JSON list of N, CA and C in Angstrom, two decimals:
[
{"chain": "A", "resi": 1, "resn": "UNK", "atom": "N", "xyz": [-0.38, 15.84, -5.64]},
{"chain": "A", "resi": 1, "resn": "UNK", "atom": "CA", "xyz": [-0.56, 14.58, -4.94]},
{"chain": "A", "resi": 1, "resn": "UNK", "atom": "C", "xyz": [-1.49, 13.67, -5.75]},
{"chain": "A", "resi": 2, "resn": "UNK", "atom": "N", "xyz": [-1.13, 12.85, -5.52]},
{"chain": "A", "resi": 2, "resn": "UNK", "atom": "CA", "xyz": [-2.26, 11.75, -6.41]},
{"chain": "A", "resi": 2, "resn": "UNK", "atom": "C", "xyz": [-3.72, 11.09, -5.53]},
{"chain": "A", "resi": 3, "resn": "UNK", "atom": "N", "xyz": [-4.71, 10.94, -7.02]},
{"chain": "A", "resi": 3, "resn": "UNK", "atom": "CA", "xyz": [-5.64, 10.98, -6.43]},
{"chain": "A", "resi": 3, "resn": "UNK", "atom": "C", "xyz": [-6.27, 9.64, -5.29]},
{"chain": "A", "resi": 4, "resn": "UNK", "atom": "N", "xyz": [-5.51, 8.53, -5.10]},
{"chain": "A", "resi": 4, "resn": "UNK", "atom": "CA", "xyz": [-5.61, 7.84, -4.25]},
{"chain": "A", "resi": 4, "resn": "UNK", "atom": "C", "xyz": [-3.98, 7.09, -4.10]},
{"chain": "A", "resi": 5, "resn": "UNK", "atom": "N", "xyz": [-3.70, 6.70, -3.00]},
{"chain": "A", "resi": 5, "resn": "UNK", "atom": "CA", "xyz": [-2.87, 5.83, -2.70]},
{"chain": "A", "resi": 5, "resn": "UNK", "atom": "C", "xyz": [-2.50, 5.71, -0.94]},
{"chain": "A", "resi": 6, "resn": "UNK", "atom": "N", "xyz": [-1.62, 4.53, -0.94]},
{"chain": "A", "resi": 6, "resn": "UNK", "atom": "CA", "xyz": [-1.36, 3.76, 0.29]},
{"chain": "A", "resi": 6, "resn": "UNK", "atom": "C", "xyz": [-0.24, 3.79, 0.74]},
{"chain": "A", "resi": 7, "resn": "UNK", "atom": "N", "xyz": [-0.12, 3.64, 2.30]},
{"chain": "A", "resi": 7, "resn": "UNK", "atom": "CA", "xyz": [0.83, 3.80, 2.59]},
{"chain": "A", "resi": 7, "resn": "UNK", "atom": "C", "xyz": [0.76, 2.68, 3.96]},
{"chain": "A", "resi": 8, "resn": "UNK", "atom": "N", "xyz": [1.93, 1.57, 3.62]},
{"chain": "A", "resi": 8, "resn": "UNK", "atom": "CA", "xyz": [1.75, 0.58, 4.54]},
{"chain": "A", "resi": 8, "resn": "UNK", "atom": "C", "xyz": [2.85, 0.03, 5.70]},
{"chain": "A", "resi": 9, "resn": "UNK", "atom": "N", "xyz": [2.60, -0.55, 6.49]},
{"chain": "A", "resi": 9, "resn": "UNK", "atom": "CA", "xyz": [3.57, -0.78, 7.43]},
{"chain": "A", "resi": 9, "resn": "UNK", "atom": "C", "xyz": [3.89, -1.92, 7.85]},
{"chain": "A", "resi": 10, "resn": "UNK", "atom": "N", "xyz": [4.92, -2.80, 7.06]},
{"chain": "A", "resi": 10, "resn": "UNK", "atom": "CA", "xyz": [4.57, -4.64, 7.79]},
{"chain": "A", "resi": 10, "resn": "UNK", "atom": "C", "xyz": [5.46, -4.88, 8.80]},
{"chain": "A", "resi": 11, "resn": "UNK", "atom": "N", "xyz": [4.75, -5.15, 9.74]},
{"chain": "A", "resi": 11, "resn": "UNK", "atom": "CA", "xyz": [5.05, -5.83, 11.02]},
{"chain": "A", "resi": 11, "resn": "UNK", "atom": "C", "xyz": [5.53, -6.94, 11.43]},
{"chain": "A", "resi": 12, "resn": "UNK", "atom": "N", "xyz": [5.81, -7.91, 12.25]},
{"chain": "A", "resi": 12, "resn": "UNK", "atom": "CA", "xyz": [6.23, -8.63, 12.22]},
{"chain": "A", "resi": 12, "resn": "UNK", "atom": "C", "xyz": [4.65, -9.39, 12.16]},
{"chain": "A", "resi": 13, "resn": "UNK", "atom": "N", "xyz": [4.11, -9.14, 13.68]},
{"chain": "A", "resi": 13, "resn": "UNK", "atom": "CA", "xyz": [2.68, -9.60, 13.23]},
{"chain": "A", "resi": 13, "resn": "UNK", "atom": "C", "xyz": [1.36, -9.04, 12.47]},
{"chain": "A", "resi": 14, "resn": "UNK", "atom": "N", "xyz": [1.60, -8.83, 11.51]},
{"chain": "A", "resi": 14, "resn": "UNK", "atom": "CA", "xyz": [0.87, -7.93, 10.87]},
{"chain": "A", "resi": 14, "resn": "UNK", "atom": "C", "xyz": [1.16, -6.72, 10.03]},
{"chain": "A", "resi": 15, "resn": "UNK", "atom": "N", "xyz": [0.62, -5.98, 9.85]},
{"chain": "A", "resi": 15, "resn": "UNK", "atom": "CA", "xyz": [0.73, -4.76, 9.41]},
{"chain": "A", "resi": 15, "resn": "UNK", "atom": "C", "xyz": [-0.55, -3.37, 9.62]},
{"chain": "A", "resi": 16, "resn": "UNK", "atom": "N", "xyz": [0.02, -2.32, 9.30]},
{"chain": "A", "resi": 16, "resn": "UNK", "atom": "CA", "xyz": [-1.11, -1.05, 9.49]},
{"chain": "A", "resi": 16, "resn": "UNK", "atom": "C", "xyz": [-1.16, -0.38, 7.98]},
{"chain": "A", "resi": 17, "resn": "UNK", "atom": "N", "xyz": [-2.32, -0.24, 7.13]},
{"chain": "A", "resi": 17, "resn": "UNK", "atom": "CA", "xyz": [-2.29, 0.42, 6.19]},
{"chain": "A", "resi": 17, "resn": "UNK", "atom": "C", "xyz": [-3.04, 1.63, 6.17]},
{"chain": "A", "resi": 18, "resn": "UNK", "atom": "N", "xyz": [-2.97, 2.73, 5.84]},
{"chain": "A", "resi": 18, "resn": "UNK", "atom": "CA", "xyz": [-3.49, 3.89, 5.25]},
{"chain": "A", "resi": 18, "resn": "UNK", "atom": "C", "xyz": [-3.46, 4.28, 4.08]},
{"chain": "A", "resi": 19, "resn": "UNK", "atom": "N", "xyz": [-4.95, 4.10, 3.38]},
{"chain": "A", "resi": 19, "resn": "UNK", "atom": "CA", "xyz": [-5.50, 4.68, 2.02]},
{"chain": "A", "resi": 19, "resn": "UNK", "atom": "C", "xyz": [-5.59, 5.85, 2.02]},
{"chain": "A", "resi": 20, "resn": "UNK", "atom": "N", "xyz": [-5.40, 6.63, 1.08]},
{"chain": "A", "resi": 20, "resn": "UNK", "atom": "CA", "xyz": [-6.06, 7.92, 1.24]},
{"chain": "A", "resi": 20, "resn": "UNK", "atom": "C", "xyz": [-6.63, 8.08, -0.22]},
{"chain": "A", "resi": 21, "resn": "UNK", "atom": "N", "xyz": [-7.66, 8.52, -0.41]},
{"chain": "A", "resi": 21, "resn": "UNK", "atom": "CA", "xyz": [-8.68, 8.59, -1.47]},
{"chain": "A", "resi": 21, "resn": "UNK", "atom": "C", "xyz": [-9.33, 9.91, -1.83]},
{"chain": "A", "resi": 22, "resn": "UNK", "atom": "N", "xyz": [-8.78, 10.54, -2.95]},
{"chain": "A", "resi": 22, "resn": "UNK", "atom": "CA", "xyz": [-8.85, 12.17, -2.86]},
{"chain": "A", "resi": 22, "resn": "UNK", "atom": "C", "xyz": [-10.24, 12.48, -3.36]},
{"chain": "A", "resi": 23, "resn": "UNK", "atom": "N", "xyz": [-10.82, 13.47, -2.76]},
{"chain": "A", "resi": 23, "resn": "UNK", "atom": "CA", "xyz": [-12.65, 13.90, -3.14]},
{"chain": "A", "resi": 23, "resn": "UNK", "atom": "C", "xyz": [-12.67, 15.10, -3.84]},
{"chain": "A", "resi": 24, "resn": "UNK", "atom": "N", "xyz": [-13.86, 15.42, -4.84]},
{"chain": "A", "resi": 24, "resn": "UNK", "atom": "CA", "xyz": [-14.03, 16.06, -5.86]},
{"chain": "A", "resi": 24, "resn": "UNK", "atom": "C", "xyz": [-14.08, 17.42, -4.73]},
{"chain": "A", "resi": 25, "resn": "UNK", "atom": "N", "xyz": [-13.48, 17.84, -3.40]},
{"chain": "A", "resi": 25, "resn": "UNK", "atom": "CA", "xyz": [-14.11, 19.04, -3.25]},
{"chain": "A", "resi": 25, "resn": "UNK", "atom": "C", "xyz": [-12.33, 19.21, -2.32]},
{"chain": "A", "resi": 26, "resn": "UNK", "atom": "N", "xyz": [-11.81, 18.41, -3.13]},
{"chain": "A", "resi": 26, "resn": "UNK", "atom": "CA", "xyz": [-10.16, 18.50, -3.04]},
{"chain": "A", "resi": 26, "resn": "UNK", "atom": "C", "xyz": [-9.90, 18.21, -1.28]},
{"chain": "A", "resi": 27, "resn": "UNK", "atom": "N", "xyz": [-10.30, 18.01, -0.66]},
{"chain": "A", "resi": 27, "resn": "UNK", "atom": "CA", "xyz": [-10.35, 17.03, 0.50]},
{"chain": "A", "resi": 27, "resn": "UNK", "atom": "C", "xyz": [-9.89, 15.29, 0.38]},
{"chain": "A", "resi": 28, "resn": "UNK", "atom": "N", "xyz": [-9.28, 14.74, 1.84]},
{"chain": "A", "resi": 28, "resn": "UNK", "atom": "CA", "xyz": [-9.18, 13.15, 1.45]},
{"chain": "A", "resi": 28, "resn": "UNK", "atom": "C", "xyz": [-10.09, 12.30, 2.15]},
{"chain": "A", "resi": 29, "resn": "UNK", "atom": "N", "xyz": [-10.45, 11.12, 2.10]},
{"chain": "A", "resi": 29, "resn": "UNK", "atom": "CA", "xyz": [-11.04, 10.43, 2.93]},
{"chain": "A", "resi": 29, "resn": "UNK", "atom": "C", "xyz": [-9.88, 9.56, 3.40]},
{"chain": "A", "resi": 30, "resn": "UNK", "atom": "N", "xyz": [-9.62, 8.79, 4.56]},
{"chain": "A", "resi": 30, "resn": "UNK", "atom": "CA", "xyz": [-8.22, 8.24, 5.13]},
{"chain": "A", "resi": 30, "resn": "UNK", "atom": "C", "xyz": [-8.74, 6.96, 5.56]},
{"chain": "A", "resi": 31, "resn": "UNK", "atom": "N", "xyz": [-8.96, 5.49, 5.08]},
{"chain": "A", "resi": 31, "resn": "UNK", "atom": "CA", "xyz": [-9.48, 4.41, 5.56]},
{"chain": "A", "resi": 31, "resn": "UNK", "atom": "C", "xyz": [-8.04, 3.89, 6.40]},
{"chain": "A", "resi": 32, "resn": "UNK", "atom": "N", "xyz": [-7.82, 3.45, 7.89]},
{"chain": "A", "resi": 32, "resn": "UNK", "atom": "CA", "xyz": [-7.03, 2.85, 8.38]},
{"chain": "A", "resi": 32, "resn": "UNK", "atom": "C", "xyz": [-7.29, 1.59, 8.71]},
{"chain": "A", "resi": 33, "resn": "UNK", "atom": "N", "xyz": [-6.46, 0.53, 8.36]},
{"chain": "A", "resi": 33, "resn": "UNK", "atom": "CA", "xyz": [-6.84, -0.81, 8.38]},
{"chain": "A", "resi": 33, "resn": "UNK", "atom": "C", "xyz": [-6.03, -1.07, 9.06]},
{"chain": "A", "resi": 34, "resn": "UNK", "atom": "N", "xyz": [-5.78, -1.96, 10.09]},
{"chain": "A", "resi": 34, "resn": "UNK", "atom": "CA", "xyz": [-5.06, -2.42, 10.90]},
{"chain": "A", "resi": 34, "resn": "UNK", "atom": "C", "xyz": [-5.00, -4.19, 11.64]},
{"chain": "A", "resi": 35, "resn": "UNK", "atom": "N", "xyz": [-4.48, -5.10, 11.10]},
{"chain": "A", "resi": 35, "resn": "UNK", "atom": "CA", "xyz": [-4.18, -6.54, 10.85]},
{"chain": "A", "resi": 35, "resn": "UNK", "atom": "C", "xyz": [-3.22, -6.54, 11.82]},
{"chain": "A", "resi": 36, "resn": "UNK", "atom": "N", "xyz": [-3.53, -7.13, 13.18]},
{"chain": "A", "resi": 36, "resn": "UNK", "atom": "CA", "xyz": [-2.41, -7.67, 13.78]},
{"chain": "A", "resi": 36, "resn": "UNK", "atom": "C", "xyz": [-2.86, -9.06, 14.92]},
{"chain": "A", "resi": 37, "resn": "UNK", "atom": "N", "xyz": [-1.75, -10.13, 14.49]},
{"chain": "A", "resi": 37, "resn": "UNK", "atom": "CA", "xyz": [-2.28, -11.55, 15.05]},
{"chain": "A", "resi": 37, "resn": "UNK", "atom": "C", "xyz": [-3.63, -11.91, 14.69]},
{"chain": "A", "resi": 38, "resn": "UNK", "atom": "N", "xyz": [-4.14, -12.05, 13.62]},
{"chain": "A", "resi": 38, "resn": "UNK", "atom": "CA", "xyz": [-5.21, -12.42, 12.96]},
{"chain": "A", "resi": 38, "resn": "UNK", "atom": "C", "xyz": [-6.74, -11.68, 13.24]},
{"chain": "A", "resi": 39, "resn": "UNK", "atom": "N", "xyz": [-6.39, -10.44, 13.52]},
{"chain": "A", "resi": 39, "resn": "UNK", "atom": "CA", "xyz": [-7.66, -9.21, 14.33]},
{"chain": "A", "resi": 39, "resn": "UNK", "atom": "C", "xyz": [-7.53, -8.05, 13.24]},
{"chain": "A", "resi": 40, "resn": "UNK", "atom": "N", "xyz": [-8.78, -8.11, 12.31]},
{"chain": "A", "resi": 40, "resn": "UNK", "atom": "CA", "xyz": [-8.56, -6.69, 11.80]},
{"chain": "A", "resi": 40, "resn": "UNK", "atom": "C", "xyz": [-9.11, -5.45, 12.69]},
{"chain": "A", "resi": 41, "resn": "UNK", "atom": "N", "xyz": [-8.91, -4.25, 12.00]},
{"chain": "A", "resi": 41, "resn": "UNK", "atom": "CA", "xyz": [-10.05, -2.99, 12.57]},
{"chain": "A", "resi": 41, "resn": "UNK", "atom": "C", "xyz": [-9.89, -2.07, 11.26]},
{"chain": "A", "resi": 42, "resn": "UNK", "atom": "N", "xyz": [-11.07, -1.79, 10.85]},
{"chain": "A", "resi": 42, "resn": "UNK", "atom": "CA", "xyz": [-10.83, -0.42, 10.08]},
{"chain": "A", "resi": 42, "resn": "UNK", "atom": "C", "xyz": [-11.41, 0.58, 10.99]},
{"chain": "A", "resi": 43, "resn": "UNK", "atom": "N", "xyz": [-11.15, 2.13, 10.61]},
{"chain": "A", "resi": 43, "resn": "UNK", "atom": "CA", "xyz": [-11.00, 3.08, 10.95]},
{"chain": "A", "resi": 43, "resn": "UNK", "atom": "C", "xyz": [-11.22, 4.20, 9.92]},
{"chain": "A", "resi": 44, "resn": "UNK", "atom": "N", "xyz": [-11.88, 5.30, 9.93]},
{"chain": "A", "resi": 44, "resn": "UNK", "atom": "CA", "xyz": [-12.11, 6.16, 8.58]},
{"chain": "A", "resi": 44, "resn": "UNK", "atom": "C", "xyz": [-11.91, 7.30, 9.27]},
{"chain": "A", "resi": 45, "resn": "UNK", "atom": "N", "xyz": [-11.75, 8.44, 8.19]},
{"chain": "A", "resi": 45, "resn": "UNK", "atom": "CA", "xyz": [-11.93, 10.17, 8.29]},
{"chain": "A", "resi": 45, "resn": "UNK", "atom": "C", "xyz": [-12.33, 10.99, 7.15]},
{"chain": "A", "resi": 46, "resn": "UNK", "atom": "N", "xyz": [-13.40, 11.49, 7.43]},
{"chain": "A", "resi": 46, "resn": "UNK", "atom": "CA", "xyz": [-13.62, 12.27, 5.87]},
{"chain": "A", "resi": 46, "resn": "UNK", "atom": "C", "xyz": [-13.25, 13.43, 6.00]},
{"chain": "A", "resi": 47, "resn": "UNK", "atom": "N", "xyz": [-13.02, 13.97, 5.04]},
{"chain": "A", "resi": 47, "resn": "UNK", "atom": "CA", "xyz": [-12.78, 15.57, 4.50]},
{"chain": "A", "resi": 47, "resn": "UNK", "atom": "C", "xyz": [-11.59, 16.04, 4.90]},
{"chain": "A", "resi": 48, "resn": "UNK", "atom": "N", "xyz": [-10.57, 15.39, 4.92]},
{"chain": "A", "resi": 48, "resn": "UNK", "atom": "CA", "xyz": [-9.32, 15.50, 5.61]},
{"chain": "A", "resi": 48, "resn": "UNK", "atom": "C", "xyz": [-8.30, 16.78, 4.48]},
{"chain": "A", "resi": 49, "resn": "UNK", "atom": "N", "xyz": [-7.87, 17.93, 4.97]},
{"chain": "A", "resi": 49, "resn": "UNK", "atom": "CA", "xyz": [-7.14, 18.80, 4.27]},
{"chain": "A", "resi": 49, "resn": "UNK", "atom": "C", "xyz": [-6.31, 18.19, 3.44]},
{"chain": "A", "resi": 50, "resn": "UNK", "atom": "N", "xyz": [-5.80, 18.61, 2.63]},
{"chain": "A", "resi": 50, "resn": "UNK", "atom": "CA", "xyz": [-4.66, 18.48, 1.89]},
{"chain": "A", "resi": 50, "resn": "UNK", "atom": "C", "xyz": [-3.10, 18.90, 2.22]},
{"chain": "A", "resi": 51, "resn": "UNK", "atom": "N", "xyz": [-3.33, 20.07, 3.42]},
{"chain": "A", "resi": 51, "resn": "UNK", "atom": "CA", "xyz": [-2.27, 20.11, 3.85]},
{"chain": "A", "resi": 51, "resn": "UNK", "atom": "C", "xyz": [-1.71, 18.72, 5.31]},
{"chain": "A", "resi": 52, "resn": "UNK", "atom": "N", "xyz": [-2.96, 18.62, 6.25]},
{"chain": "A", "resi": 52, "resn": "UNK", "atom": "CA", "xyz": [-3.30, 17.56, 6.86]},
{"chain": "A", "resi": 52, "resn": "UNK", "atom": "C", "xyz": [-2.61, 15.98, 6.00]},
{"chain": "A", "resi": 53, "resn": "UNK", "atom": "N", "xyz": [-2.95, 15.78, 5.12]},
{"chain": "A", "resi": 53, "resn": "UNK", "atom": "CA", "xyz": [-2.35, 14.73, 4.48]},
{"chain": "A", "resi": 53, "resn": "UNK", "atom": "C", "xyz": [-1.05, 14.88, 4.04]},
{"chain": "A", "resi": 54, "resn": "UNK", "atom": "N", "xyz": [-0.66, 16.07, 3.60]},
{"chain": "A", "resi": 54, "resn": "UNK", "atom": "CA", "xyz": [0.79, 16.40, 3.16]},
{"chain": "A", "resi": 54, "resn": "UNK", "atom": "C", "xyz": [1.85, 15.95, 4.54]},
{"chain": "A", "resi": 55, "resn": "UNK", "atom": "N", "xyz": [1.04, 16.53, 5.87]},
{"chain": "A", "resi": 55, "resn": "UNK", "atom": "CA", "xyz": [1.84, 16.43, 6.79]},
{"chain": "A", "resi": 55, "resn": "UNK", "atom": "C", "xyz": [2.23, 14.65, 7.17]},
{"chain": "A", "resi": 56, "resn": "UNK", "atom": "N", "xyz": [1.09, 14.07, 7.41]},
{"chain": "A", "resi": 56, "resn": "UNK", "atom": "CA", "xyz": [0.94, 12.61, 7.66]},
{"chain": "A", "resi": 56, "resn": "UNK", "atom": "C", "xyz": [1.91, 12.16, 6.45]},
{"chain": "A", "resi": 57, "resn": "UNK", "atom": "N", "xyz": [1.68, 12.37, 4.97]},
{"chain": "A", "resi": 57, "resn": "UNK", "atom": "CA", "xyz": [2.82, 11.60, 4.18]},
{"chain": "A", "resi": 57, "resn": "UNK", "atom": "C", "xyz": [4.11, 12.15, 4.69]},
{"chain": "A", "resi": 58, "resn": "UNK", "atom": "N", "xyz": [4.74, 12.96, 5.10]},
{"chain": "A", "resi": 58, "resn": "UNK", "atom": "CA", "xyz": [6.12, 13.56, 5.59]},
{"chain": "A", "resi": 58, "resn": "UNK", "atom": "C", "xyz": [6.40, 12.40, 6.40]},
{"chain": "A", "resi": 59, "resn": "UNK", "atom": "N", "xyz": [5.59, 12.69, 7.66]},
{"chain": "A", "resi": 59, "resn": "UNK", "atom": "CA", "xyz": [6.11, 12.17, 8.86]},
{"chain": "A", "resi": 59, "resn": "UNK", "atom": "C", "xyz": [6.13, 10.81, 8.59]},
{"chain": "A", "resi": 60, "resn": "UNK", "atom": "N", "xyz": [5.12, 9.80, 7.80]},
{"chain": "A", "resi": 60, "resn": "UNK", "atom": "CA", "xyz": [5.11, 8.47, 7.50]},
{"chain": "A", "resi": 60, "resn": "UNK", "atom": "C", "xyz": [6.21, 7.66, 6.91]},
{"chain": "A", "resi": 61, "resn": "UNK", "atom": "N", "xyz": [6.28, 8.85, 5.68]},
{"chain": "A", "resi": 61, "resn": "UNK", "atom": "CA", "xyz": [7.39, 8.28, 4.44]},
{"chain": "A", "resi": 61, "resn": "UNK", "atom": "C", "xyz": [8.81, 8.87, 4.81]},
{"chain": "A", "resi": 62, "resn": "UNK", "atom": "N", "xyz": [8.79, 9.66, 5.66]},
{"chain": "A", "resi": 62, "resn": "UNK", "atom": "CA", "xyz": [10.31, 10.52, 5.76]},
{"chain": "A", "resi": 62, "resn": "UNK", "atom": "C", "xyz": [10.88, 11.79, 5.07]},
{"chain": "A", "resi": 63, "resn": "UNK", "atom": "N", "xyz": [9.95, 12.10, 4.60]},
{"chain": "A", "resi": 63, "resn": "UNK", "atom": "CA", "xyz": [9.84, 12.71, 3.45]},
{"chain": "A", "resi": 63, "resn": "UNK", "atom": "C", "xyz": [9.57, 14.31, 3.85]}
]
């Protein structure tokens, strides 16, 4: 898996993105940003598994 990347969703009004940003102790950190009708929110998680992220890219990307 690579050591950071995004995965985004555009909306009609907006969109939802998820970073994921891989840590030296092979864990991810997951920043969720979320833009809809001119309202952001971020959202974080640290130390997130690798299998945990494997699952979220499946279900996200189709994959």
């Amino acid at each position: 898996m690579n050591d950071t990347f995004t995965i985004r969703f555009d909306l009609s009004i907006g969109y939802i993105s998820y970073k994921f940003i891989k840590n030296a102790d092979d864990t991810y950190h997951i920043i969720r940003t979320q833009y809809l009708m001119n309202c952001k929110k971020t959202q974080g998680w640290e130390h997130v598994s690798q299998e945990e992220v494997a699952q979220l890219k499946r279900e996200f990307m189709g994959k």
